[in-house]
Amino acid sequence: MRPRSLLLFLAWAIPYAAHAETGAEAWLRYERVADPAALQRYHELPSRIVQLGENPIATNAAVELARGLSGELGLQTQQATTYGTEDAFVLGTPAELTNLLPGESQRQLPPEGFRIARERMGKHTLWIIEGGTPPAELFAVFRLLEKIATLNPQLESTEAPSAPVRWVNQWDNPDGSIERGYAGRSIFFDASHVRSDLTRAAEYARLLASVGINGCTVNNVNSDLRTLTPEMLHEFARIADAFRPWGVRLSLSVDLSSPQVVGHLPTFDPLDPTVATWWQKKVEEIYTLIPDFGGFVVKADSEGRAGPSQYGRTPSQAANVLARALQPHHGVVLYRGFVYNHHLDWQDLKADRARAGYDNFASLDGTFEPNVIIQVKHGPIDFQIREPVSPLFAALQHTSQAIEVQTTQEYTGQQRHMVFLIPMWKTALDTDLRAQNRSTPVKEIVTGKSFHQPLGGFVSVVNVGLDANWLHHPMAMANLYGFGRLAWNPDLTSEQIINEWTRLTFGNNPKVVDTVNHLQLDSWKVYEQYTGPLGIGTLTDIIGVHYGPGIESAERNGWGQWLRADHNGAGMDRTVATGTGFIGQYPPELARVYESLTTCPDELLLFMHHVHYTHELHTGKTVIQHIYDSHYEGAATAATYAPRWESLHGLVDNQRFGETLKLFQYQAGHAMVWRDAVSEWFFHLSGIPDAQGRVGHHSNRIEAEAITSTGYTVTDVHPWETASGGKAVICKGPEPCILTTKLNFPAGQYDIAVQYFDLRGGVSHYDLLLNDKPIAHWAADDTLPPAVNDRNLDGHTSTRFTAPSVTLAPGDTLTLRGTPGGDEAAPVDYIEITPVTKETPKP
Ligand code: GCU
């Protein structure tokens, strides 16, 4: 074949082979629509775009429309600012459209609502893109482009967001680090300053606007004490300038001690008049620099932050001072309900961190200024894999509230595990608290329907970083997309949201859509299965990095995330009858459901009750057998992710295909680390064997410490449950160390897995040889989450490499050579040799 025809052939045969995408475009890829029926349908769309309003947001809306239509339909458009007589898209507010469409200015469109409508004007067709305000024109354009990309036949729609507050919080620090950030350094800050290049900040605002998010708090809730200095405010103003053309308002996390620290007053007592005046002047200074400033987020009296309790004042006394300063400028205060004592007495069986939100805020209901919103984490503890909703939602009936969720996967695998969180958030939003003995689901409380509080909404901690694809795991972006969509309309289903996201992110190929949707939809349940089931908590290292298993870290300290596990049973007794009384904070109908073992749902059992391991669940299984089974089931399902994804080879571009595959392979191995750590730990404590004989019995496993070795020495691993048999081997180097073992497996095909530890301090190299012939080589430089910077062999660093389908015969000799690198001593836990079965992956 001649080179040119060869190229054409290749392009046709392997659609994505030469194609690489970084993920930077996220769901705004504007891929060309290929479906003939859809093309036919969209054929009539006009190629003229008339932008009636003169402001940067409306201009961005028109430019975005042109960009999207060009990408999706190959339509080359012309832009105009007045309407002539032709087919056209016309963008404007009701007032701007009034000359063209008589009666338009009377149209009731909420400020952030929009209308996409096809109308006839004489012989011509107008596509009206009307927004209550210019940001709503932008929302409309993004919605229209999303509908075209997902082949939706119904382009017309009229929509309005469910609530006014739809914000993201970034926990970025001035030095460029991000607290609980897992995708690189800050897009806003570096070396104590706002970055000079804010291109990514503007791109982030565009992404946020595309799903209807209207606010971004750019700095950590553990706010740097210099945040409110004049110098920093000038710098923040530059971020606000980058956000403004996308209709995203900047807000700041502030520390309540600022009047003292920044203002040099002798006090920050909220009731001191000089303090109130300081806040008022500071807010005026901010609004001269940032006229559309959104407001303040406040973390006070929590985890070491300063707060009003220092002066014997309440959260409402503190919040109201800030609120009064912001009120003339239409700013708001989001005062966080996350106030608790992290020095609880673990020996006190009545002590309970879950009670804190309600205990600190419920009695203050009705005392807050109207522009104060209490920002409440969805669960009463802290973003665990399963929690009931916070009872505070039902208690604040005269105060606006926003629900806080976490897109950054602090307790849910730190974007190294795929966990689609929308079903979790939906579970919280759909929980009917039955306040006043009537239907009051959380979503209706935060959107103001239940108690007529007009200012609430939705906040998510997101923590995107400089990684090209924003959140590191290509699949994690579904959570940011879904957050925006849910905040806009909490009645959307998880299925609708993922279906939109997958199509926008990977295209409309039915096989791709079906595979990705299924993978994502089950992933929360799967992660729960192999981490902390039955509401016990995530079971991670809670005083460390919150990533891998670290079960006992939750016990016997002041943080109050206790499992209360002993030889007989586990779980926190939060009943009114015998426990901490937490359940009594719920309205009576729901409290009754949780209080009784007969009606308490299994998935919250150990959150609400302390029970024996032999207690029978509603499924008929005992608690202990459920723990074993769910861990084995969850890890087995996680192991299907990579082969299911591999079935999409050639249907997804190379780069995202490869990145995702690598992460799925890693997740499969780490899910086993979780499975083994949790199962062995409960077996050890309870002494009750697994009815299926798996826990503690690993017939295909060869412990490294039991293999003949040259150079390796045995070491204890802490906590013990994070290594098989509690031990591993390390090579002190500098020469390589060797493990050699004679195999006696029947002839056949086997997967050979090596469980090792991947530390941050260096890069070891491993070689696997069969009868002295090399069969695999790898370097221990996997992308662990940035928080995992310890140099320990533990549940965070335990990692698995698998050499697939190796042909073995009895008497073969297997050799593992470990070469240390830097501070990493080529550690090995065990080798596991599993026969290859011809099972097809689960759908
Ligand atoms: C969690 C998290 C902290 C964070 C805190 C908060 O405890 O681990 O890093 O500061 O939540 O939400 O304020």
mmCIF file of C-alpha atoms in Angstrom, residues 139-291:
data_model
loop_
_atom_site.group_PDB
_atom_site.id
_atom_site.type_symbol
_atom_site.label_atom_id
_atom_site.label_comp_id
_atom_site.label_asym_id
_atom_site.label_seq_id
_atom_site.Cartn_x
_atom_site.Cartn_y
_atom_site.Cartn_z
ATOM 1 C CA PHE A 139 -25.836 27.734 31.514
ATOM 2 C CA ALA A 140 -28.290 27.470 28.616
ATOM 3 C CA VAL A 141 -25.540 27.275 26.007
ATOM 4 C CA PHE A 142 -23.767 24.518 27.893
ATOM 5 C CA ARG A 143 -27.022 22.607 28.286
ATOM 6 C CA LEU A 144 -27.777 22.888 24.570
ATOM 7 C CA LEU A 145 -24.301 21.650 23.654
ATOM 8 C CA GLU A 146 -24.611 18.789 26.123
ATOM 9 C CA LYS A 147 -27.901 17.750 24.541
ATOM 10 C CA ILE A 148 -26.396 17.740 21.062
ATOM 11 C CA ALA A 149 -23.343 15.763 22.218
ATOM 12 C CA THR A 150 -25.524 13.135 23.898
ATOM 13 C CA LEU A 151 -27.847 12.919 20.848
ATOM 14 C CA ASN A 152 -30.847 14.168 22.783
ATOM 15 C CA PRO A 153 -33.710 14.774 20.348
ATOM 16 C CA GLN A 154 -35.343 17.365 22.596
ATOM 17 C CA LEU A 155 -33.244 20.522 22.460
ATOM 18 C CA GLU A 156 -35.840 22.900 23.821
ATOM 19 C CA SER A 157 -36.118 23.299 27.566
ATOM 20 C CA THR A 158 -36.868 25.723 30.360
ATOM 21 C CA GLU A 159 -34.923 25.200 33.548
ATOM 22 C CA ALA A 160 -33.925 26.868 36.783
ATOM 23 C CA PRO A 161 -31.555 25.694 39.483
ATOM 24 C CA SER A 162 -32.900 24.144 42.653
ATOM 25 C CA ALA A 163 -31.121 26.536 45.022
ATOM 26 C CA PRO A 164 -28.999 29.685 44.949
ATOM 27 C CA VAL A 165 -25.869 28.292 46.625
ATOM 28 C CA ARG A 166 -24.042 25.904 44.299
ATOM 29 C CA TRP A 167 -20.453 26.303 45.376
ATOM 30 C CA VAL A 168 -17.242 24.390 45.421
ATOM 31 C CA ASN A 169 -14.627 24.659 48.133
ATOM 32 C CA GLN A 170 -10.960 24.200 47.323
ATOM 33 C CA TRP A 171 -8.722 23.423 50.276
ATOM 34 C CA ASP A 172 -5.693 25.134 48.682
ATOM 35 C CA ASN A 173 -2.889 26.666 50.731
ATOM 36 C CA PRO A 174 -0.819 29.702 49.715
ATOM 37 C CA ASP A 175 2.310 27.552 49.386
ATOM 38 C CA GLY A 176 0.618 25.622 46.569
ATOM 39 C CA SER A 177 -0.146 22.464 48.536
ATOM 40 C CA ILE A 178 -3.741 21.269 48.853
ATOM 41 C CA GLU A 179 -5.130 19.696 52.029
ATOM 42 C CA ARG A 180 -6.670 16.377 50.963
ATOM 43 C CA GLY A 181 -5.815 17.113 47.329
ATOM 44 C CA TYR A 182 -4.859 14.125 45.194
ATOM 45 C CA ALA A 183 -4.220 15.572 41.746
ATOM 46 C CA GLY A 184 -1.155 17.746 41.943
ATOM 47 C CA ARG A 185 -0.507 21.200 43.276
ATOM 48 C CA SER A 186 -2.794 24.191 43.423
ATOM 49 C CA ILE A 187 -4.004 25.853 40.242
ATOM 50 C CA PHE A 188 -4.272 29.111 42.222
ATOM 51 C CA PHE A 189 -1.224 29.446 44.470
ATOM 52 C CA ASP A 190 2.473 28.896 44.581
ATOM 53 C CA ALA A 191 5.211 30.040 46.993
ATOM 54 C CA SER A 192 2.882 32.201 49.148
ATOM 55 C CA HIS A 193 1.357 34.048 46.183
ATOM 56 C CA VAL A 194 -1.389 33.751 43.658
ATOM 57 C CA ARG A 195 0.131 32.297 40.494
ATOM 58 C CA SER A 196 1.007 34.751 37.768
ATOM 59 C CA ASP A 197 -0.519 32.460 35.143
ATOM 60 C CA LEU A 198 -4.171 31.846 35.955
ATOM 61 C CA THR A 199 -5.079 30.064 32.718
ATOM 62 C CA ARG A 200 -6.077 26.940 34.597
ATOM 63 C CA ALA A 201 -8.150 28.957 37.058
ATOM 64 C CA ALA A 202 -10.150 30.396 34.156
ATOM 65 C CA GLU A 203 -10.516 26.924 32.609
ATOM 66 C CA TYR A 204 -11.744 25.611 35.940
ATOM 67 C CA ALA A 205 -14.352 28.378 36.101
ATOM 68 C CA ARG A 206 -15.523 27.368 32.627
ATOM 69 C CA LEU A 207 -15.871 23.743 33.745
ATOM 70 C CA LEU A 208 -17.801 24.810 36.836
ATOM 71 C CA ALA A 209 -20.110 27.102 34.877
ATOM 72 C CA SER A 210 -20.807 24.306 32.413
ATOM 73 C CA VAL A 211 -22.596 22.365 35.147
ATOM 74 C CA GLY A 212 -24.224 25.375 36.761
ATOM 75 C CA ILE A 213 -21.843 25.963 39.675
ATOM 76 C CA ASN A 214 -21.798 29.652 40.580
ATOM 77 C CA GLY A 215 -19.241 30.018 43.391
ATOM 78 C CA CYS A 216 -15.759 28.876 44.337
ATOM 79 C CA THR A 217 -14.008 29.303 47.681
ATOM 80 C CA VAL A 218 -10.380 29.197 46.673
ATOM 81 C CA ASN A 219 -8.520 28.709 49.950
ATOM 82 C CA ASN A 220 -8.417 26.044 52.631
ATOM 83 C CA VAL A 221 -11.086 26.002 55.356
ATOM 84 C CA ASN A 222 -8.076 25.780 57.650
ATOM 85 C CA SER A 223 -7.438 29.265 56.473
ATOM 86 C CA ASP A 224 -3.998 30.813 56.352
ATOM 87 C CA LEU A 225 -3.892 33.640 58.875
ATOM 88 C CA ARG A 226 -2.664 36.124 56.235
ATOM 89 C CA THR A 227 -5.719 35.606 54.030
ATOM 90 C CA LEU A 228 -7.236 38.997 54.796
ATOM 91 C CA THR A 229 -4.099 41.132 54.510
ATOM 92 C CA PRO A 230 -4.380 43.918 51.907
ATOM 93 C CA GLU A 231 -1.590 42.332 49.856
ATOM 94 C CA MET A 232 -3.320 38.960 49.658
ATOM 95 C CA LEU A 233 -6.677 40.541 48.850
ATOM 96 C CA HIS A 234 -5.140 42.253 45.828
ATOM 97 C CA GLU A 235 -3.861 38.895 44.707
ATOM 98 C CA PHE A 236 -7.218 37.150 45.265
ATOM 99 C CA ALA A 237 -8.807 39.850 43.106
ATOM 100 C CA ARG A 238 -6.857 38.481 40.161
ATOM 101 C CA ILE A 239 -8.459 35.056 40.612
ATOM 102 C CA ALA A 240 -11.865 36.726 40.801
ATOM 103 C CA ASP A 241 -11.069 38.480 37.484
ATOM 104 C CA ALA A 242 -10.316 35.085 35.922
ATOM 105 C CA PHE A 243 -13.603 33.640 37.229
ATOM 106 C CA ARG A 244 -15.869 36.594 36.403
ATOM 107 C CA PRO A 245 -16.397 36.035 32.654
ATOM 108 C CA TRP A 246 -17.769 32.600 33.573
ATOM 109 C CA GLY A 247 -20.200 33.894 36.169
ATOM 110 C CA VAL A 248 -18.356 32.161 39.019
ATOM 111 C CA ARG A 249 -18.062 34.273 42.168
ATOM 112 C CA LEU A 250 -14.994 34.052 44.345
ATOM 113 C CA SER A 251 -15.329 33.569 48.097
ATOM 114 C CA LEU A 252 -12.792 33.125 50.886
ATOM 115 C CA SER A 253 -12.353 30.948 53.947
ATOM 116 C CA VAL A 254 -11.533 33.186 56.854
ATOM 117 C CA ASP A 255 -10.189 32.647 60.324
ATOM 118 C CA LEU A 256 -12.188 34.318 63.065
ATOM 119 C CA SER A 257 -9.047 35.551 64.769
ATOM 120 C CA SER A 258 -8.289 37.816 61.773
ATOM 121 C CA PRO A 259 -9.225 41.068 63.582
ATOM 122 C CA GLN A 260 -6.458 40.256 66.012
ATOM 123 C CA VAL A 261 -3.915 38.656 63.706
ATOM 124 C CA VAL A 262 -4.364 40.878 60.665
ATOM 125 C CA GLY A 263 -6.019 43.908 62.283
ATOM 126 C CA HIS A 264 -3.815 43.946 65.413
ATOM 127 C CA LEU A 265 -6.830 44.488 67.697
ATOM 128 C CA PRO A 266 -6.455 43.196 71.238
ATOM 129 C CA THR A 267 -9.401 40.840 70.775
ATOM 130 C CA PHE A 268 -11.532 39.039 68.195
ATOM 131 C CA ASP A 269 -14.550 38.746 70.487
ATOM 132 C CA PRO A 270 -17.489 38.993 68.077
ATOM 133 C CA LEU A 271 -19.442 41.138 70.522
ATOM 134 C CA ASP A 272 -16.716 43.732 70.808
ATOM 135 C CA PRO A 273 -17.763 46.780 68.723
ATOM 136 C CA THR A 274 -14.237 47.357 67.432
ATOM 137 C CA VAL A 275 -14.252 43.825 66.072
ATOM 138 C CA ALA A 276 -17.549 44.392 64.258
ATOM 139 C CA THR A 277 -16.200 47.617 62.773
ATOM 140 C CA TRP A 278 -13.049 45.839 61.672
ATOM 141 C CA TRP A 279 -15.082 43.245 59.778
ATOM 142 C CA GLN A 280 -17.232 45.936 58.227
ATOM 143 C CA LYS A 281 -14.192 47.884 56.944
ATOM 144 C CA LYS A 282 -12.501 44.713 55.773
ATOM 145 C CA VAL A 283 -15.563 43.703 53.803
ATOM 146 C CA GLU A 284 -15.746 47.156 52.211
ATOM 147 C CA GLU A 285 -12.101 46.823 51.215
ATOM 148 C CA ILE A 286 -12.834 43.439 49.643
ATOM 149 C CA TYR A 287 -15.792 44.724 47.633
ATOM 150 C CA THR A 288 -13.798 47.598 46.175
ATOM 151 C CA LEU A 289 -11.377 45.019 44.825
ATOM 152 C CA ILE A 290 -13.887 42.255 44.046
ATOM 153 C CA PRO A 291 -17.319 43.774 43.369
#
